[in-house]
Coordinates of C-alpha atoms in Angstrom, one line a residue:
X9 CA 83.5 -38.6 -55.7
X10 CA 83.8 -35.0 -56.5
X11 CA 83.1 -34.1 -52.6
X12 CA 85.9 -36.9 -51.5
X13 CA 88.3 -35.3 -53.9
X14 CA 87.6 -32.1 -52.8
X15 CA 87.4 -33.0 -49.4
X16 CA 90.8 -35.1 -49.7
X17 CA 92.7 -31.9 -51.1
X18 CA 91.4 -29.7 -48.2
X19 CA 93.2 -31.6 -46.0
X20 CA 96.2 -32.0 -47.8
X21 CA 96.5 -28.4 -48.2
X22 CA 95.6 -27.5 -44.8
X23 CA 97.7 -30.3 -43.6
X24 CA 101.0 -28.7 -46.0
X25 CA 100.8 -25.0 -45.0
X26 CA 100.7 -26.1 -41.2
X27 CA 97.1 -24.7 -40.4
X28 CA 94.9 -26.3 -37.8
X29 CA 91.3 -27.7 -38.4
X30 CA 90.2 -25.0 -35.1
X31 CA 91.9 -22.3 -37.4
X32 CA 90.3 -23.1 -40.3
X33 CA 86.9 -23.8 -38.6
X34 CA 87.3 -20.3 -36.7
X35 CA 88.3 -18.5 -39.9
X36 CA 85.7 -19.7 -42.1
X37 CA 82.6 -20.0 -38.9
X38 CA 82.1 -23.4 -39.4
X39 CA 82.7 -26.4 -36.3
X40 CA 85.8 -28.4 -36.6
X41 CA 83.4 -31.0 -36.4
X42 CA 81.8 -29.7 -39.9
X43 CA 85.3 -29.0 -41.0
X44 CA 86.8 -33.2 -40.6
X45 CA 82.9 -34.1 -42.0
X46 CA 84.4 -31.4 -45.1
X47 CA 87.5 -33.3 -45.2
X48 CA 86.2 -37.0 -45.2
X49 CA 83.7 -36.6 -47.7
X50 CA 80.6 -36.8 -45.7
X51 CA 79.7 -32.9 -46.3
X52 CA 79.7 -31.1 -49.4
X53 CA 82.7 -28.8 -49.1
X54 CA 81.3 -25.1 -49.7
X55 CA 82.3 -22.6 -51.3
X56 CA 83.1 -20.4 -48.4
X57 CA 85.8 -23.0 -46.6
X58 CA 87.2 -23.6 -50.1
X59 CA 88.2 -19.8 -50.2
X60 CA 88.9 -19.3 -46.6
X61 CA 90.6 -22.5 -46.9
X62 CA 92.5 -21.3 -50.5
X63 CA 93.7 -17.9 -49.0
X64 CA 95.1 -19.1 -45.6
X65 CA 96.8 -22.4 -47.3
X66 CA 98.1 -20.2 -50.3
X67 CA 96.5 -22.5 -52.4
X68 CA 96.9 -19.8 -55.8
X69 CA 93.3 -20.3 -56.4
X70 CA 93.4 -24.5 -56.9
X71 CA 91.0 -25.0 -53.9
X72 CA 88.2 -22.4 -54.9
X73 CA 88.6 -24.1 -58.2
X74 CA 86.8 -27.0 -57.3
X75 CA 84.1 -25.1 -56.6
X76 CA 82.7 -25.0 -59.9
X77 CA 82.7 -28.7 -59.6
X78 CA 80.8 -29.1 -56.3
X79 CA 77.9 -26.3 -57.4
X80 CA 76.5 -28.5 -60.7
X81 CA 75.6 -31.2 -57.9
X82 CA 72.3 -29.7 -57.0
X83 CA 70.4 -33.1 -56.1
X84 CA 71.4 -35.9 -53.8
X85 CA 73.6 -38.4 -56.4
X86 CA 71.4 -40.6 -55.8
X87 CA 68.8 -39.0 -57.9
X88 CA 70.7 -37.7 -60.5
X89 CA 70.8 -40.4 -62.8
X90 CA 66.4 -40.1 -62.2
X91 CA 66.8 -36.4 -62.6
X92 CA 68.4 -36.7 -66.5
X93 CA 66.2 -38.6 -67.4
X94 CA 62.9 -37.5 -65.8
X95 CA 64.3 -34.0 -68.4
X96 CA 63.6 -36.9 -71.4
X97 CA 60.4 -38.2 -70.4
X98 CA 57.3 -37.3 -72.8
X99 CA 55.1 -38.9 -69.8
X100 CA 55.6 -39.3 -65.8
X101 CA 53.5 -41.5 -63.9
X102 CA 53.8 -41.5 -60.0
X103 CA 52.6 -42.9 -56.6
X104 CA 54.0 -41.3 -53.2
X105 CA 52.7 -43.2 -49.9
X106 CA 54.1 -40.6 -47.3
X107 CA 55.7 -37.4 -49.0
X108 CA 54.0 -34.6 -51.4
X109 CA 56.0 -35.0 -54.7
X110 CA 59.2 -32.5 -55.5
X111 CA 57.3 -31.2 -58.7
X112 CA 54.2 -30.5 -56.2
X113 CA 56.1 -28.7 -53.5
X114 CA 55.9 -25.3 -51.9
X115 CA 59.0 -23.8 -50.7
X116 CA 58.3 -23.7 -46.9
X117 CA 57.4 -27.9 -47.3
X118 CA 60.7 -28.5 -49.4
X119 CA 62.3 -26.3 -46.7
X120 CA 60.6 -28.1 -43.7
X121 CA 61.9 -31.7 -45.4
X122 CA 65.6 -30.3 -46.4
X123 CA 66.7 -28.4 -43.1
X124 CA 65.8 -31.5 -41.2
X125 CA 68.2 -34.5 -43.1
X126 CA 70.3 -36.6 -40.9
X127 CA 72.7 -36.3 -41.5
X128 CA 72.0 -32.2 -41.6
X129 CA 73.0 -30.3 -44.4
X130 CA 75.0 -26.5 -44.3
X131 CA 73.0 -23.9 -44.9
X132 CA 74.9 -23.6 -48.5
X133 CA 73.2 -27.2 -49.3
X134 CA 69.9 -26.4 -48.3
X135 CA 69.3 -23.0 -50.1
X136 CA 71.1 -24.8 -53.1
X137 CA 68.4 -27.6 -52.9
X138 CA 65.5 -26.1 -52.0
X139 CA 66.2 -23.8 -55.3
X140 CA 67.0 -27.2 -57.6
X141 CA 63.6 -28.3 -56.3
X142 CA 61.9 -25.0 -57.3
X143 CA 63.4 -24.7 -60.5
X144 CA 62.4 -28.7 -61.4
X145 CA 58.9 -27.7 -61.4
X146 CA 59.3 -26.1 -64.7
X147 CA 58.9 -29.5 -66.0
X148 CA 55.2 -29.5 -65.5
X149 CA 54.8 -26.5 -66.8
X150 CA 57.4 -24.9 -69.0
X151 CA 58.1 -28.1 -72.0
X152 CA 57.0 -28.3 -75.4
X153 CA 55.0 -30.5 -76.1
X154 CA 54.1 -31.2 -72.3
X155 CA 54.9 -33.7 -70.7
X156 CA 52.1 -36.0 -69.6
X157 CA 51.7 -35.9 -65.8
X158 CA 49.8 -38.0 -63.6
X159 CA 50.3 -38.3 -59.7
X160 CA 48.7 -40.6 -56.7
X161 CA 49.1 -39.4 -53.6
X162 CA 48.0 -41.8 -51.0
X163 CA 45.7 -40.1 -48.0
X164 CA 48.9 -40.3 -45.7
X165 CA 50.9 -37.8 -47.8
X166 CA 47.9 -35.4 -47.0
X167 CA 47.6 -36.3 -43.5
X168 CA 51.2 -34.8 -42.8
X169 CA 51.7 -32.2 -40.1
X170 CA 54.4 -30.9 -42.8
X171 CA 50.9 -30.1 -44.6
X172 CA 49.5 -27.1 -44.7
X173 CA 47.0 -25.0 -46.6
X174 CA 49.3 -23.4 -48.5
X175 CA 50.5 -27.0 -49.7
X176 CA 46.6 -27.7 -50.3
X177 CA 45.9 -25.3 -52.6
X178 CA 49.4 -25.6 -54.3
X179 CA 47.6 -29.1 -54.6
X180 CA 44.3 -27.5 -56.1
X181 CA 46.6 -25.6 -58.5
X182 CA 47.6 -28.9 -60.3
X183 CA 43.5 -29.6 -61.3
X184 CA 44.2 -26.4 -63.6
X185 CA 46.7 -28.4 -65.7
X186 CA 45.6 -30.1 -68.9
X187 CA 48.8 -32.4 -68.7
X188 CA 48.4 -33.2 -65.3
X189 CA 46.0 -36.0 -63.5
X190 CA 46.2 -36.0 -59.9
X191 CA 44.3 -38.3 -57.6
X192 CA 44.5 -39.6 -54.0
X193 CA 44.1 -43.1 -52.6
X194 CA 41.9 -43.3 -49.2
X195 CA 43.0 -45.4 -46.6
X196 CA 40.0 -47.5 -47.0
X197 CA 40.7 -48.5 -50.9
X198 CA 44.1 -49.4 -50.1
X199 CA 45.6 -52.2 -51.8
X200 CA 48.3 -54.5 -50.5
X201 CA 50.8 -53.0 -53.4
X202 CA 50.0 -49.1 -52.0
X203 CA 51.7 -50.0 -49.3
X204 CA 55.2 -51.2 -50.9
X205 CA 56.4 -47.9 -51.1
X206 CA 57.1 -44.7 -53.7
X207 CA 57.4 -45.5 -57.5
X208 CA 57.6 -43.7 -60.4
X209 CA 57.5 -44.6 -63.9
X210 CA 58.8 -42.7 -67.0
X211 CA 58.7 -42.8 -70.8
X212 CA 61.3 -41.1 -73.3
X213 CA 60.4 -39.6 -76.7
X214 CA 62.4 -42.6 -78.3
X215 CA 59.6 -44.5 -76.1
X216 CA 62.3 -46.1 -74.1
X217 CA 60.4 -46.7 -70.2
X218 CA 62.6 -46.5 -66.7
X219 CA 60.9 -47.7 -63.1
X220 CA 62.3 -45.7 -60.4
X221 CA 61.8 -46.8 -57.0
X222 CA 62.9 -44.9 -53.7
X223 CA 63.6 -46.4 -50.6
X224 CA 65.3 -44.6 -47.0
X225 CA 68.8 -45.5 -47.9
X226 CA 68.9 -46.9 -51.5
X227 CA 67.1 -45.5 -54.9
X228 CA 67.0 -47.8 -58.7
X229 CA 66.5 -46.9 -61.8
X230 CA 66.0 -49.3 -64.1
X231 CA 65.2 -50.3 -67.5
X232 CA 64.6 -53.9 -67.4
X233 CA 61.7 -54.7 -68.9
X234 CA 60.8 -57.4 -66.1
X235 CA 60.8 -54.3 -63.4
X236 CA 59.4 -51.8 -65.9
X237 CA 56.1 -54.2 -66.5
X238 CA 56.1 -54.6 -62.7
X239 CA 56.2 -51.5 -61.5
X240 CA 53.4 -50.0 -64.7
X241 CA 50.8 -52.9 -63.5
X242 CA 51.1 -51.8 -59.7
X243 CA 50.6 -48.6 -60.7
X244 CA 47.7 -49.4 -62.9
X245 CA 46.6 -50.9 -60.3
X246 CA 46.6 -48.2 -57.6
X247 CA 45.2 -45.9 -60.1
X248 CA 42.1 -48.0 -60.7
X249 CA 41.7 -47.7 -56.9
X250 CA 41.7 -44.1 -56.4
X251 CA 39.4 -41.8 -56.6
X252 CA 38.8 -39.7 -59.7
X253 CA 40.4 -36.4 -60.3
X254 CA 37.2 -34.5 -60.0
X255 CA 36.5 -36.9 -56.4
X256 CA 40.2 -36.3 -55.5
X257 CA 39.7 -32.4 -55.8
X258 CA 36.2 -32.4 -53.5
X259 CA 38.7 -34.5 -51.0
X260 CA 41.7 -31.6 -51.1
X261 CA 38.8 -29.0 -50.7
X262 CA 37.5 -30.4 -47.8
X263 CA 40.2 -30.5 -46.3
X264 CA 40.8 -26.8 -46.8
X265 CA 37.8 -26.1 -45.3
X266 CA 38.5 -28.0 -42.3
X267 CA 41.8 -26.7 -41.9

């Protein structure tokens, strides 16, 4: 909503003080292309055509006001209802059947997935994500008491091209972690459940428990205890399968060495 109203009042303004999309566009190096995407909500508005936009308009300073707005959006919305209260949770229990998780990430592989959205982001956007992903990892590390921390990965995530050693050993890292359990899933233990898709389960410390599932187009979060039981015995499941942490670290190693 925040980028439709922002959006909406760029035009408006532009539209009042007689200034063309191509002049804007020109003024602030964007496409008018970019600019109408701006203007209809589809692309965050950035900071940089809100104050080219806020001078040429003689705006008095109420465009680049909504930057303050637009900046505390650091996720996708989607996820920010997750993201709240994932900064709650006293334990996190995941399984990822194609990507390496956000809290597992190097920069060039959280790079490599942002910068290549379709719809593309602005440049703005993706240093603005990319950092927001950084910074999340303090959860693994940085709360008191820990957070308890377990991931799957299925062998798929680690069969990426997007995968390299770098993203291996920031794998390796994790074994390092008292808090943290990580352990992959062959191909050849798959169950028909590791192959429904992402899903991640968290607890609170007023022991309240949210399933979060992920598809392309549509995320849920949801406490219903029906979905919650669901989701915590398909993930008890997978765990069962996979190997064990000490197994799942002679798997990463080797392929280290083969990389």
């Amino acid at each position: 909503m925040a980028w439709r109203y922002s959006g909406n009042q760029l035009k408006r303004w532009r539209t009042k003080a007689n200034v063309s999309r191509e002049e804007l566009a020109a003024a602030s190096n964007y496409s008018p292309d970019t600019i109408k995407s701006m203007e209809q909500g589809v692309r965050m508005p950035t900071p940089r055509v809100l104050d080219v936009a806020d001078g040429m308009c003689r705006a008095d300073g109420l465009l680049s006001a909504a930057k303050d707005y637009l900046l505390r959006e650091k996720f996708p919305a989607r996820a920010q209802d997750f993201m709240e209260k994932e900064r709650e949770a006293i334990s996190r229990w995941s399984y990822e059947t194609a990507l390496v998780p956000g809290l597992l990430q190097t920069e060039s592989y959280a790079r490599a997935l942002i910068e290549n959205r379709l719809p593309p982001l602005d440049e703005e956007t993706v240093e603005k994500r990319i950092a927001a992903r950084m910074e999340r990892q303090a959860l693994l590390t940085g709360c008191t008491p820990p957070m308890a921390v377990s991931f799957v990965l299925y062998e798929a995530v680690l069969r990426s091209p997007q995968v390299d050693t770098e993203q291996l050993h920031r794998l390796l890292w994790t074994f390092r972690l008292r808090n943290v359990v990580l352990q992959v899933l062959p191909f050849e233990r798959a169950i028909s459940d590791a192959l429904v898709g992402p899903m991640v389960l968290l607890e609170t410390c007023g022991h309240e428990r949210f399933a979060f599932t992920e598809g392309p187009f549509v995320s849920e979060l949801s406490a219903d205890p029906e979905v919650v039981s669901r989701v915590s015995e398909r993930l008890s499941m997978i765990r069962a399968q996979a190997l064990s942490p000490a197994e799942s670290a002679r798997f990463i190693e080797r392929m280290v060495d083969q990389s």
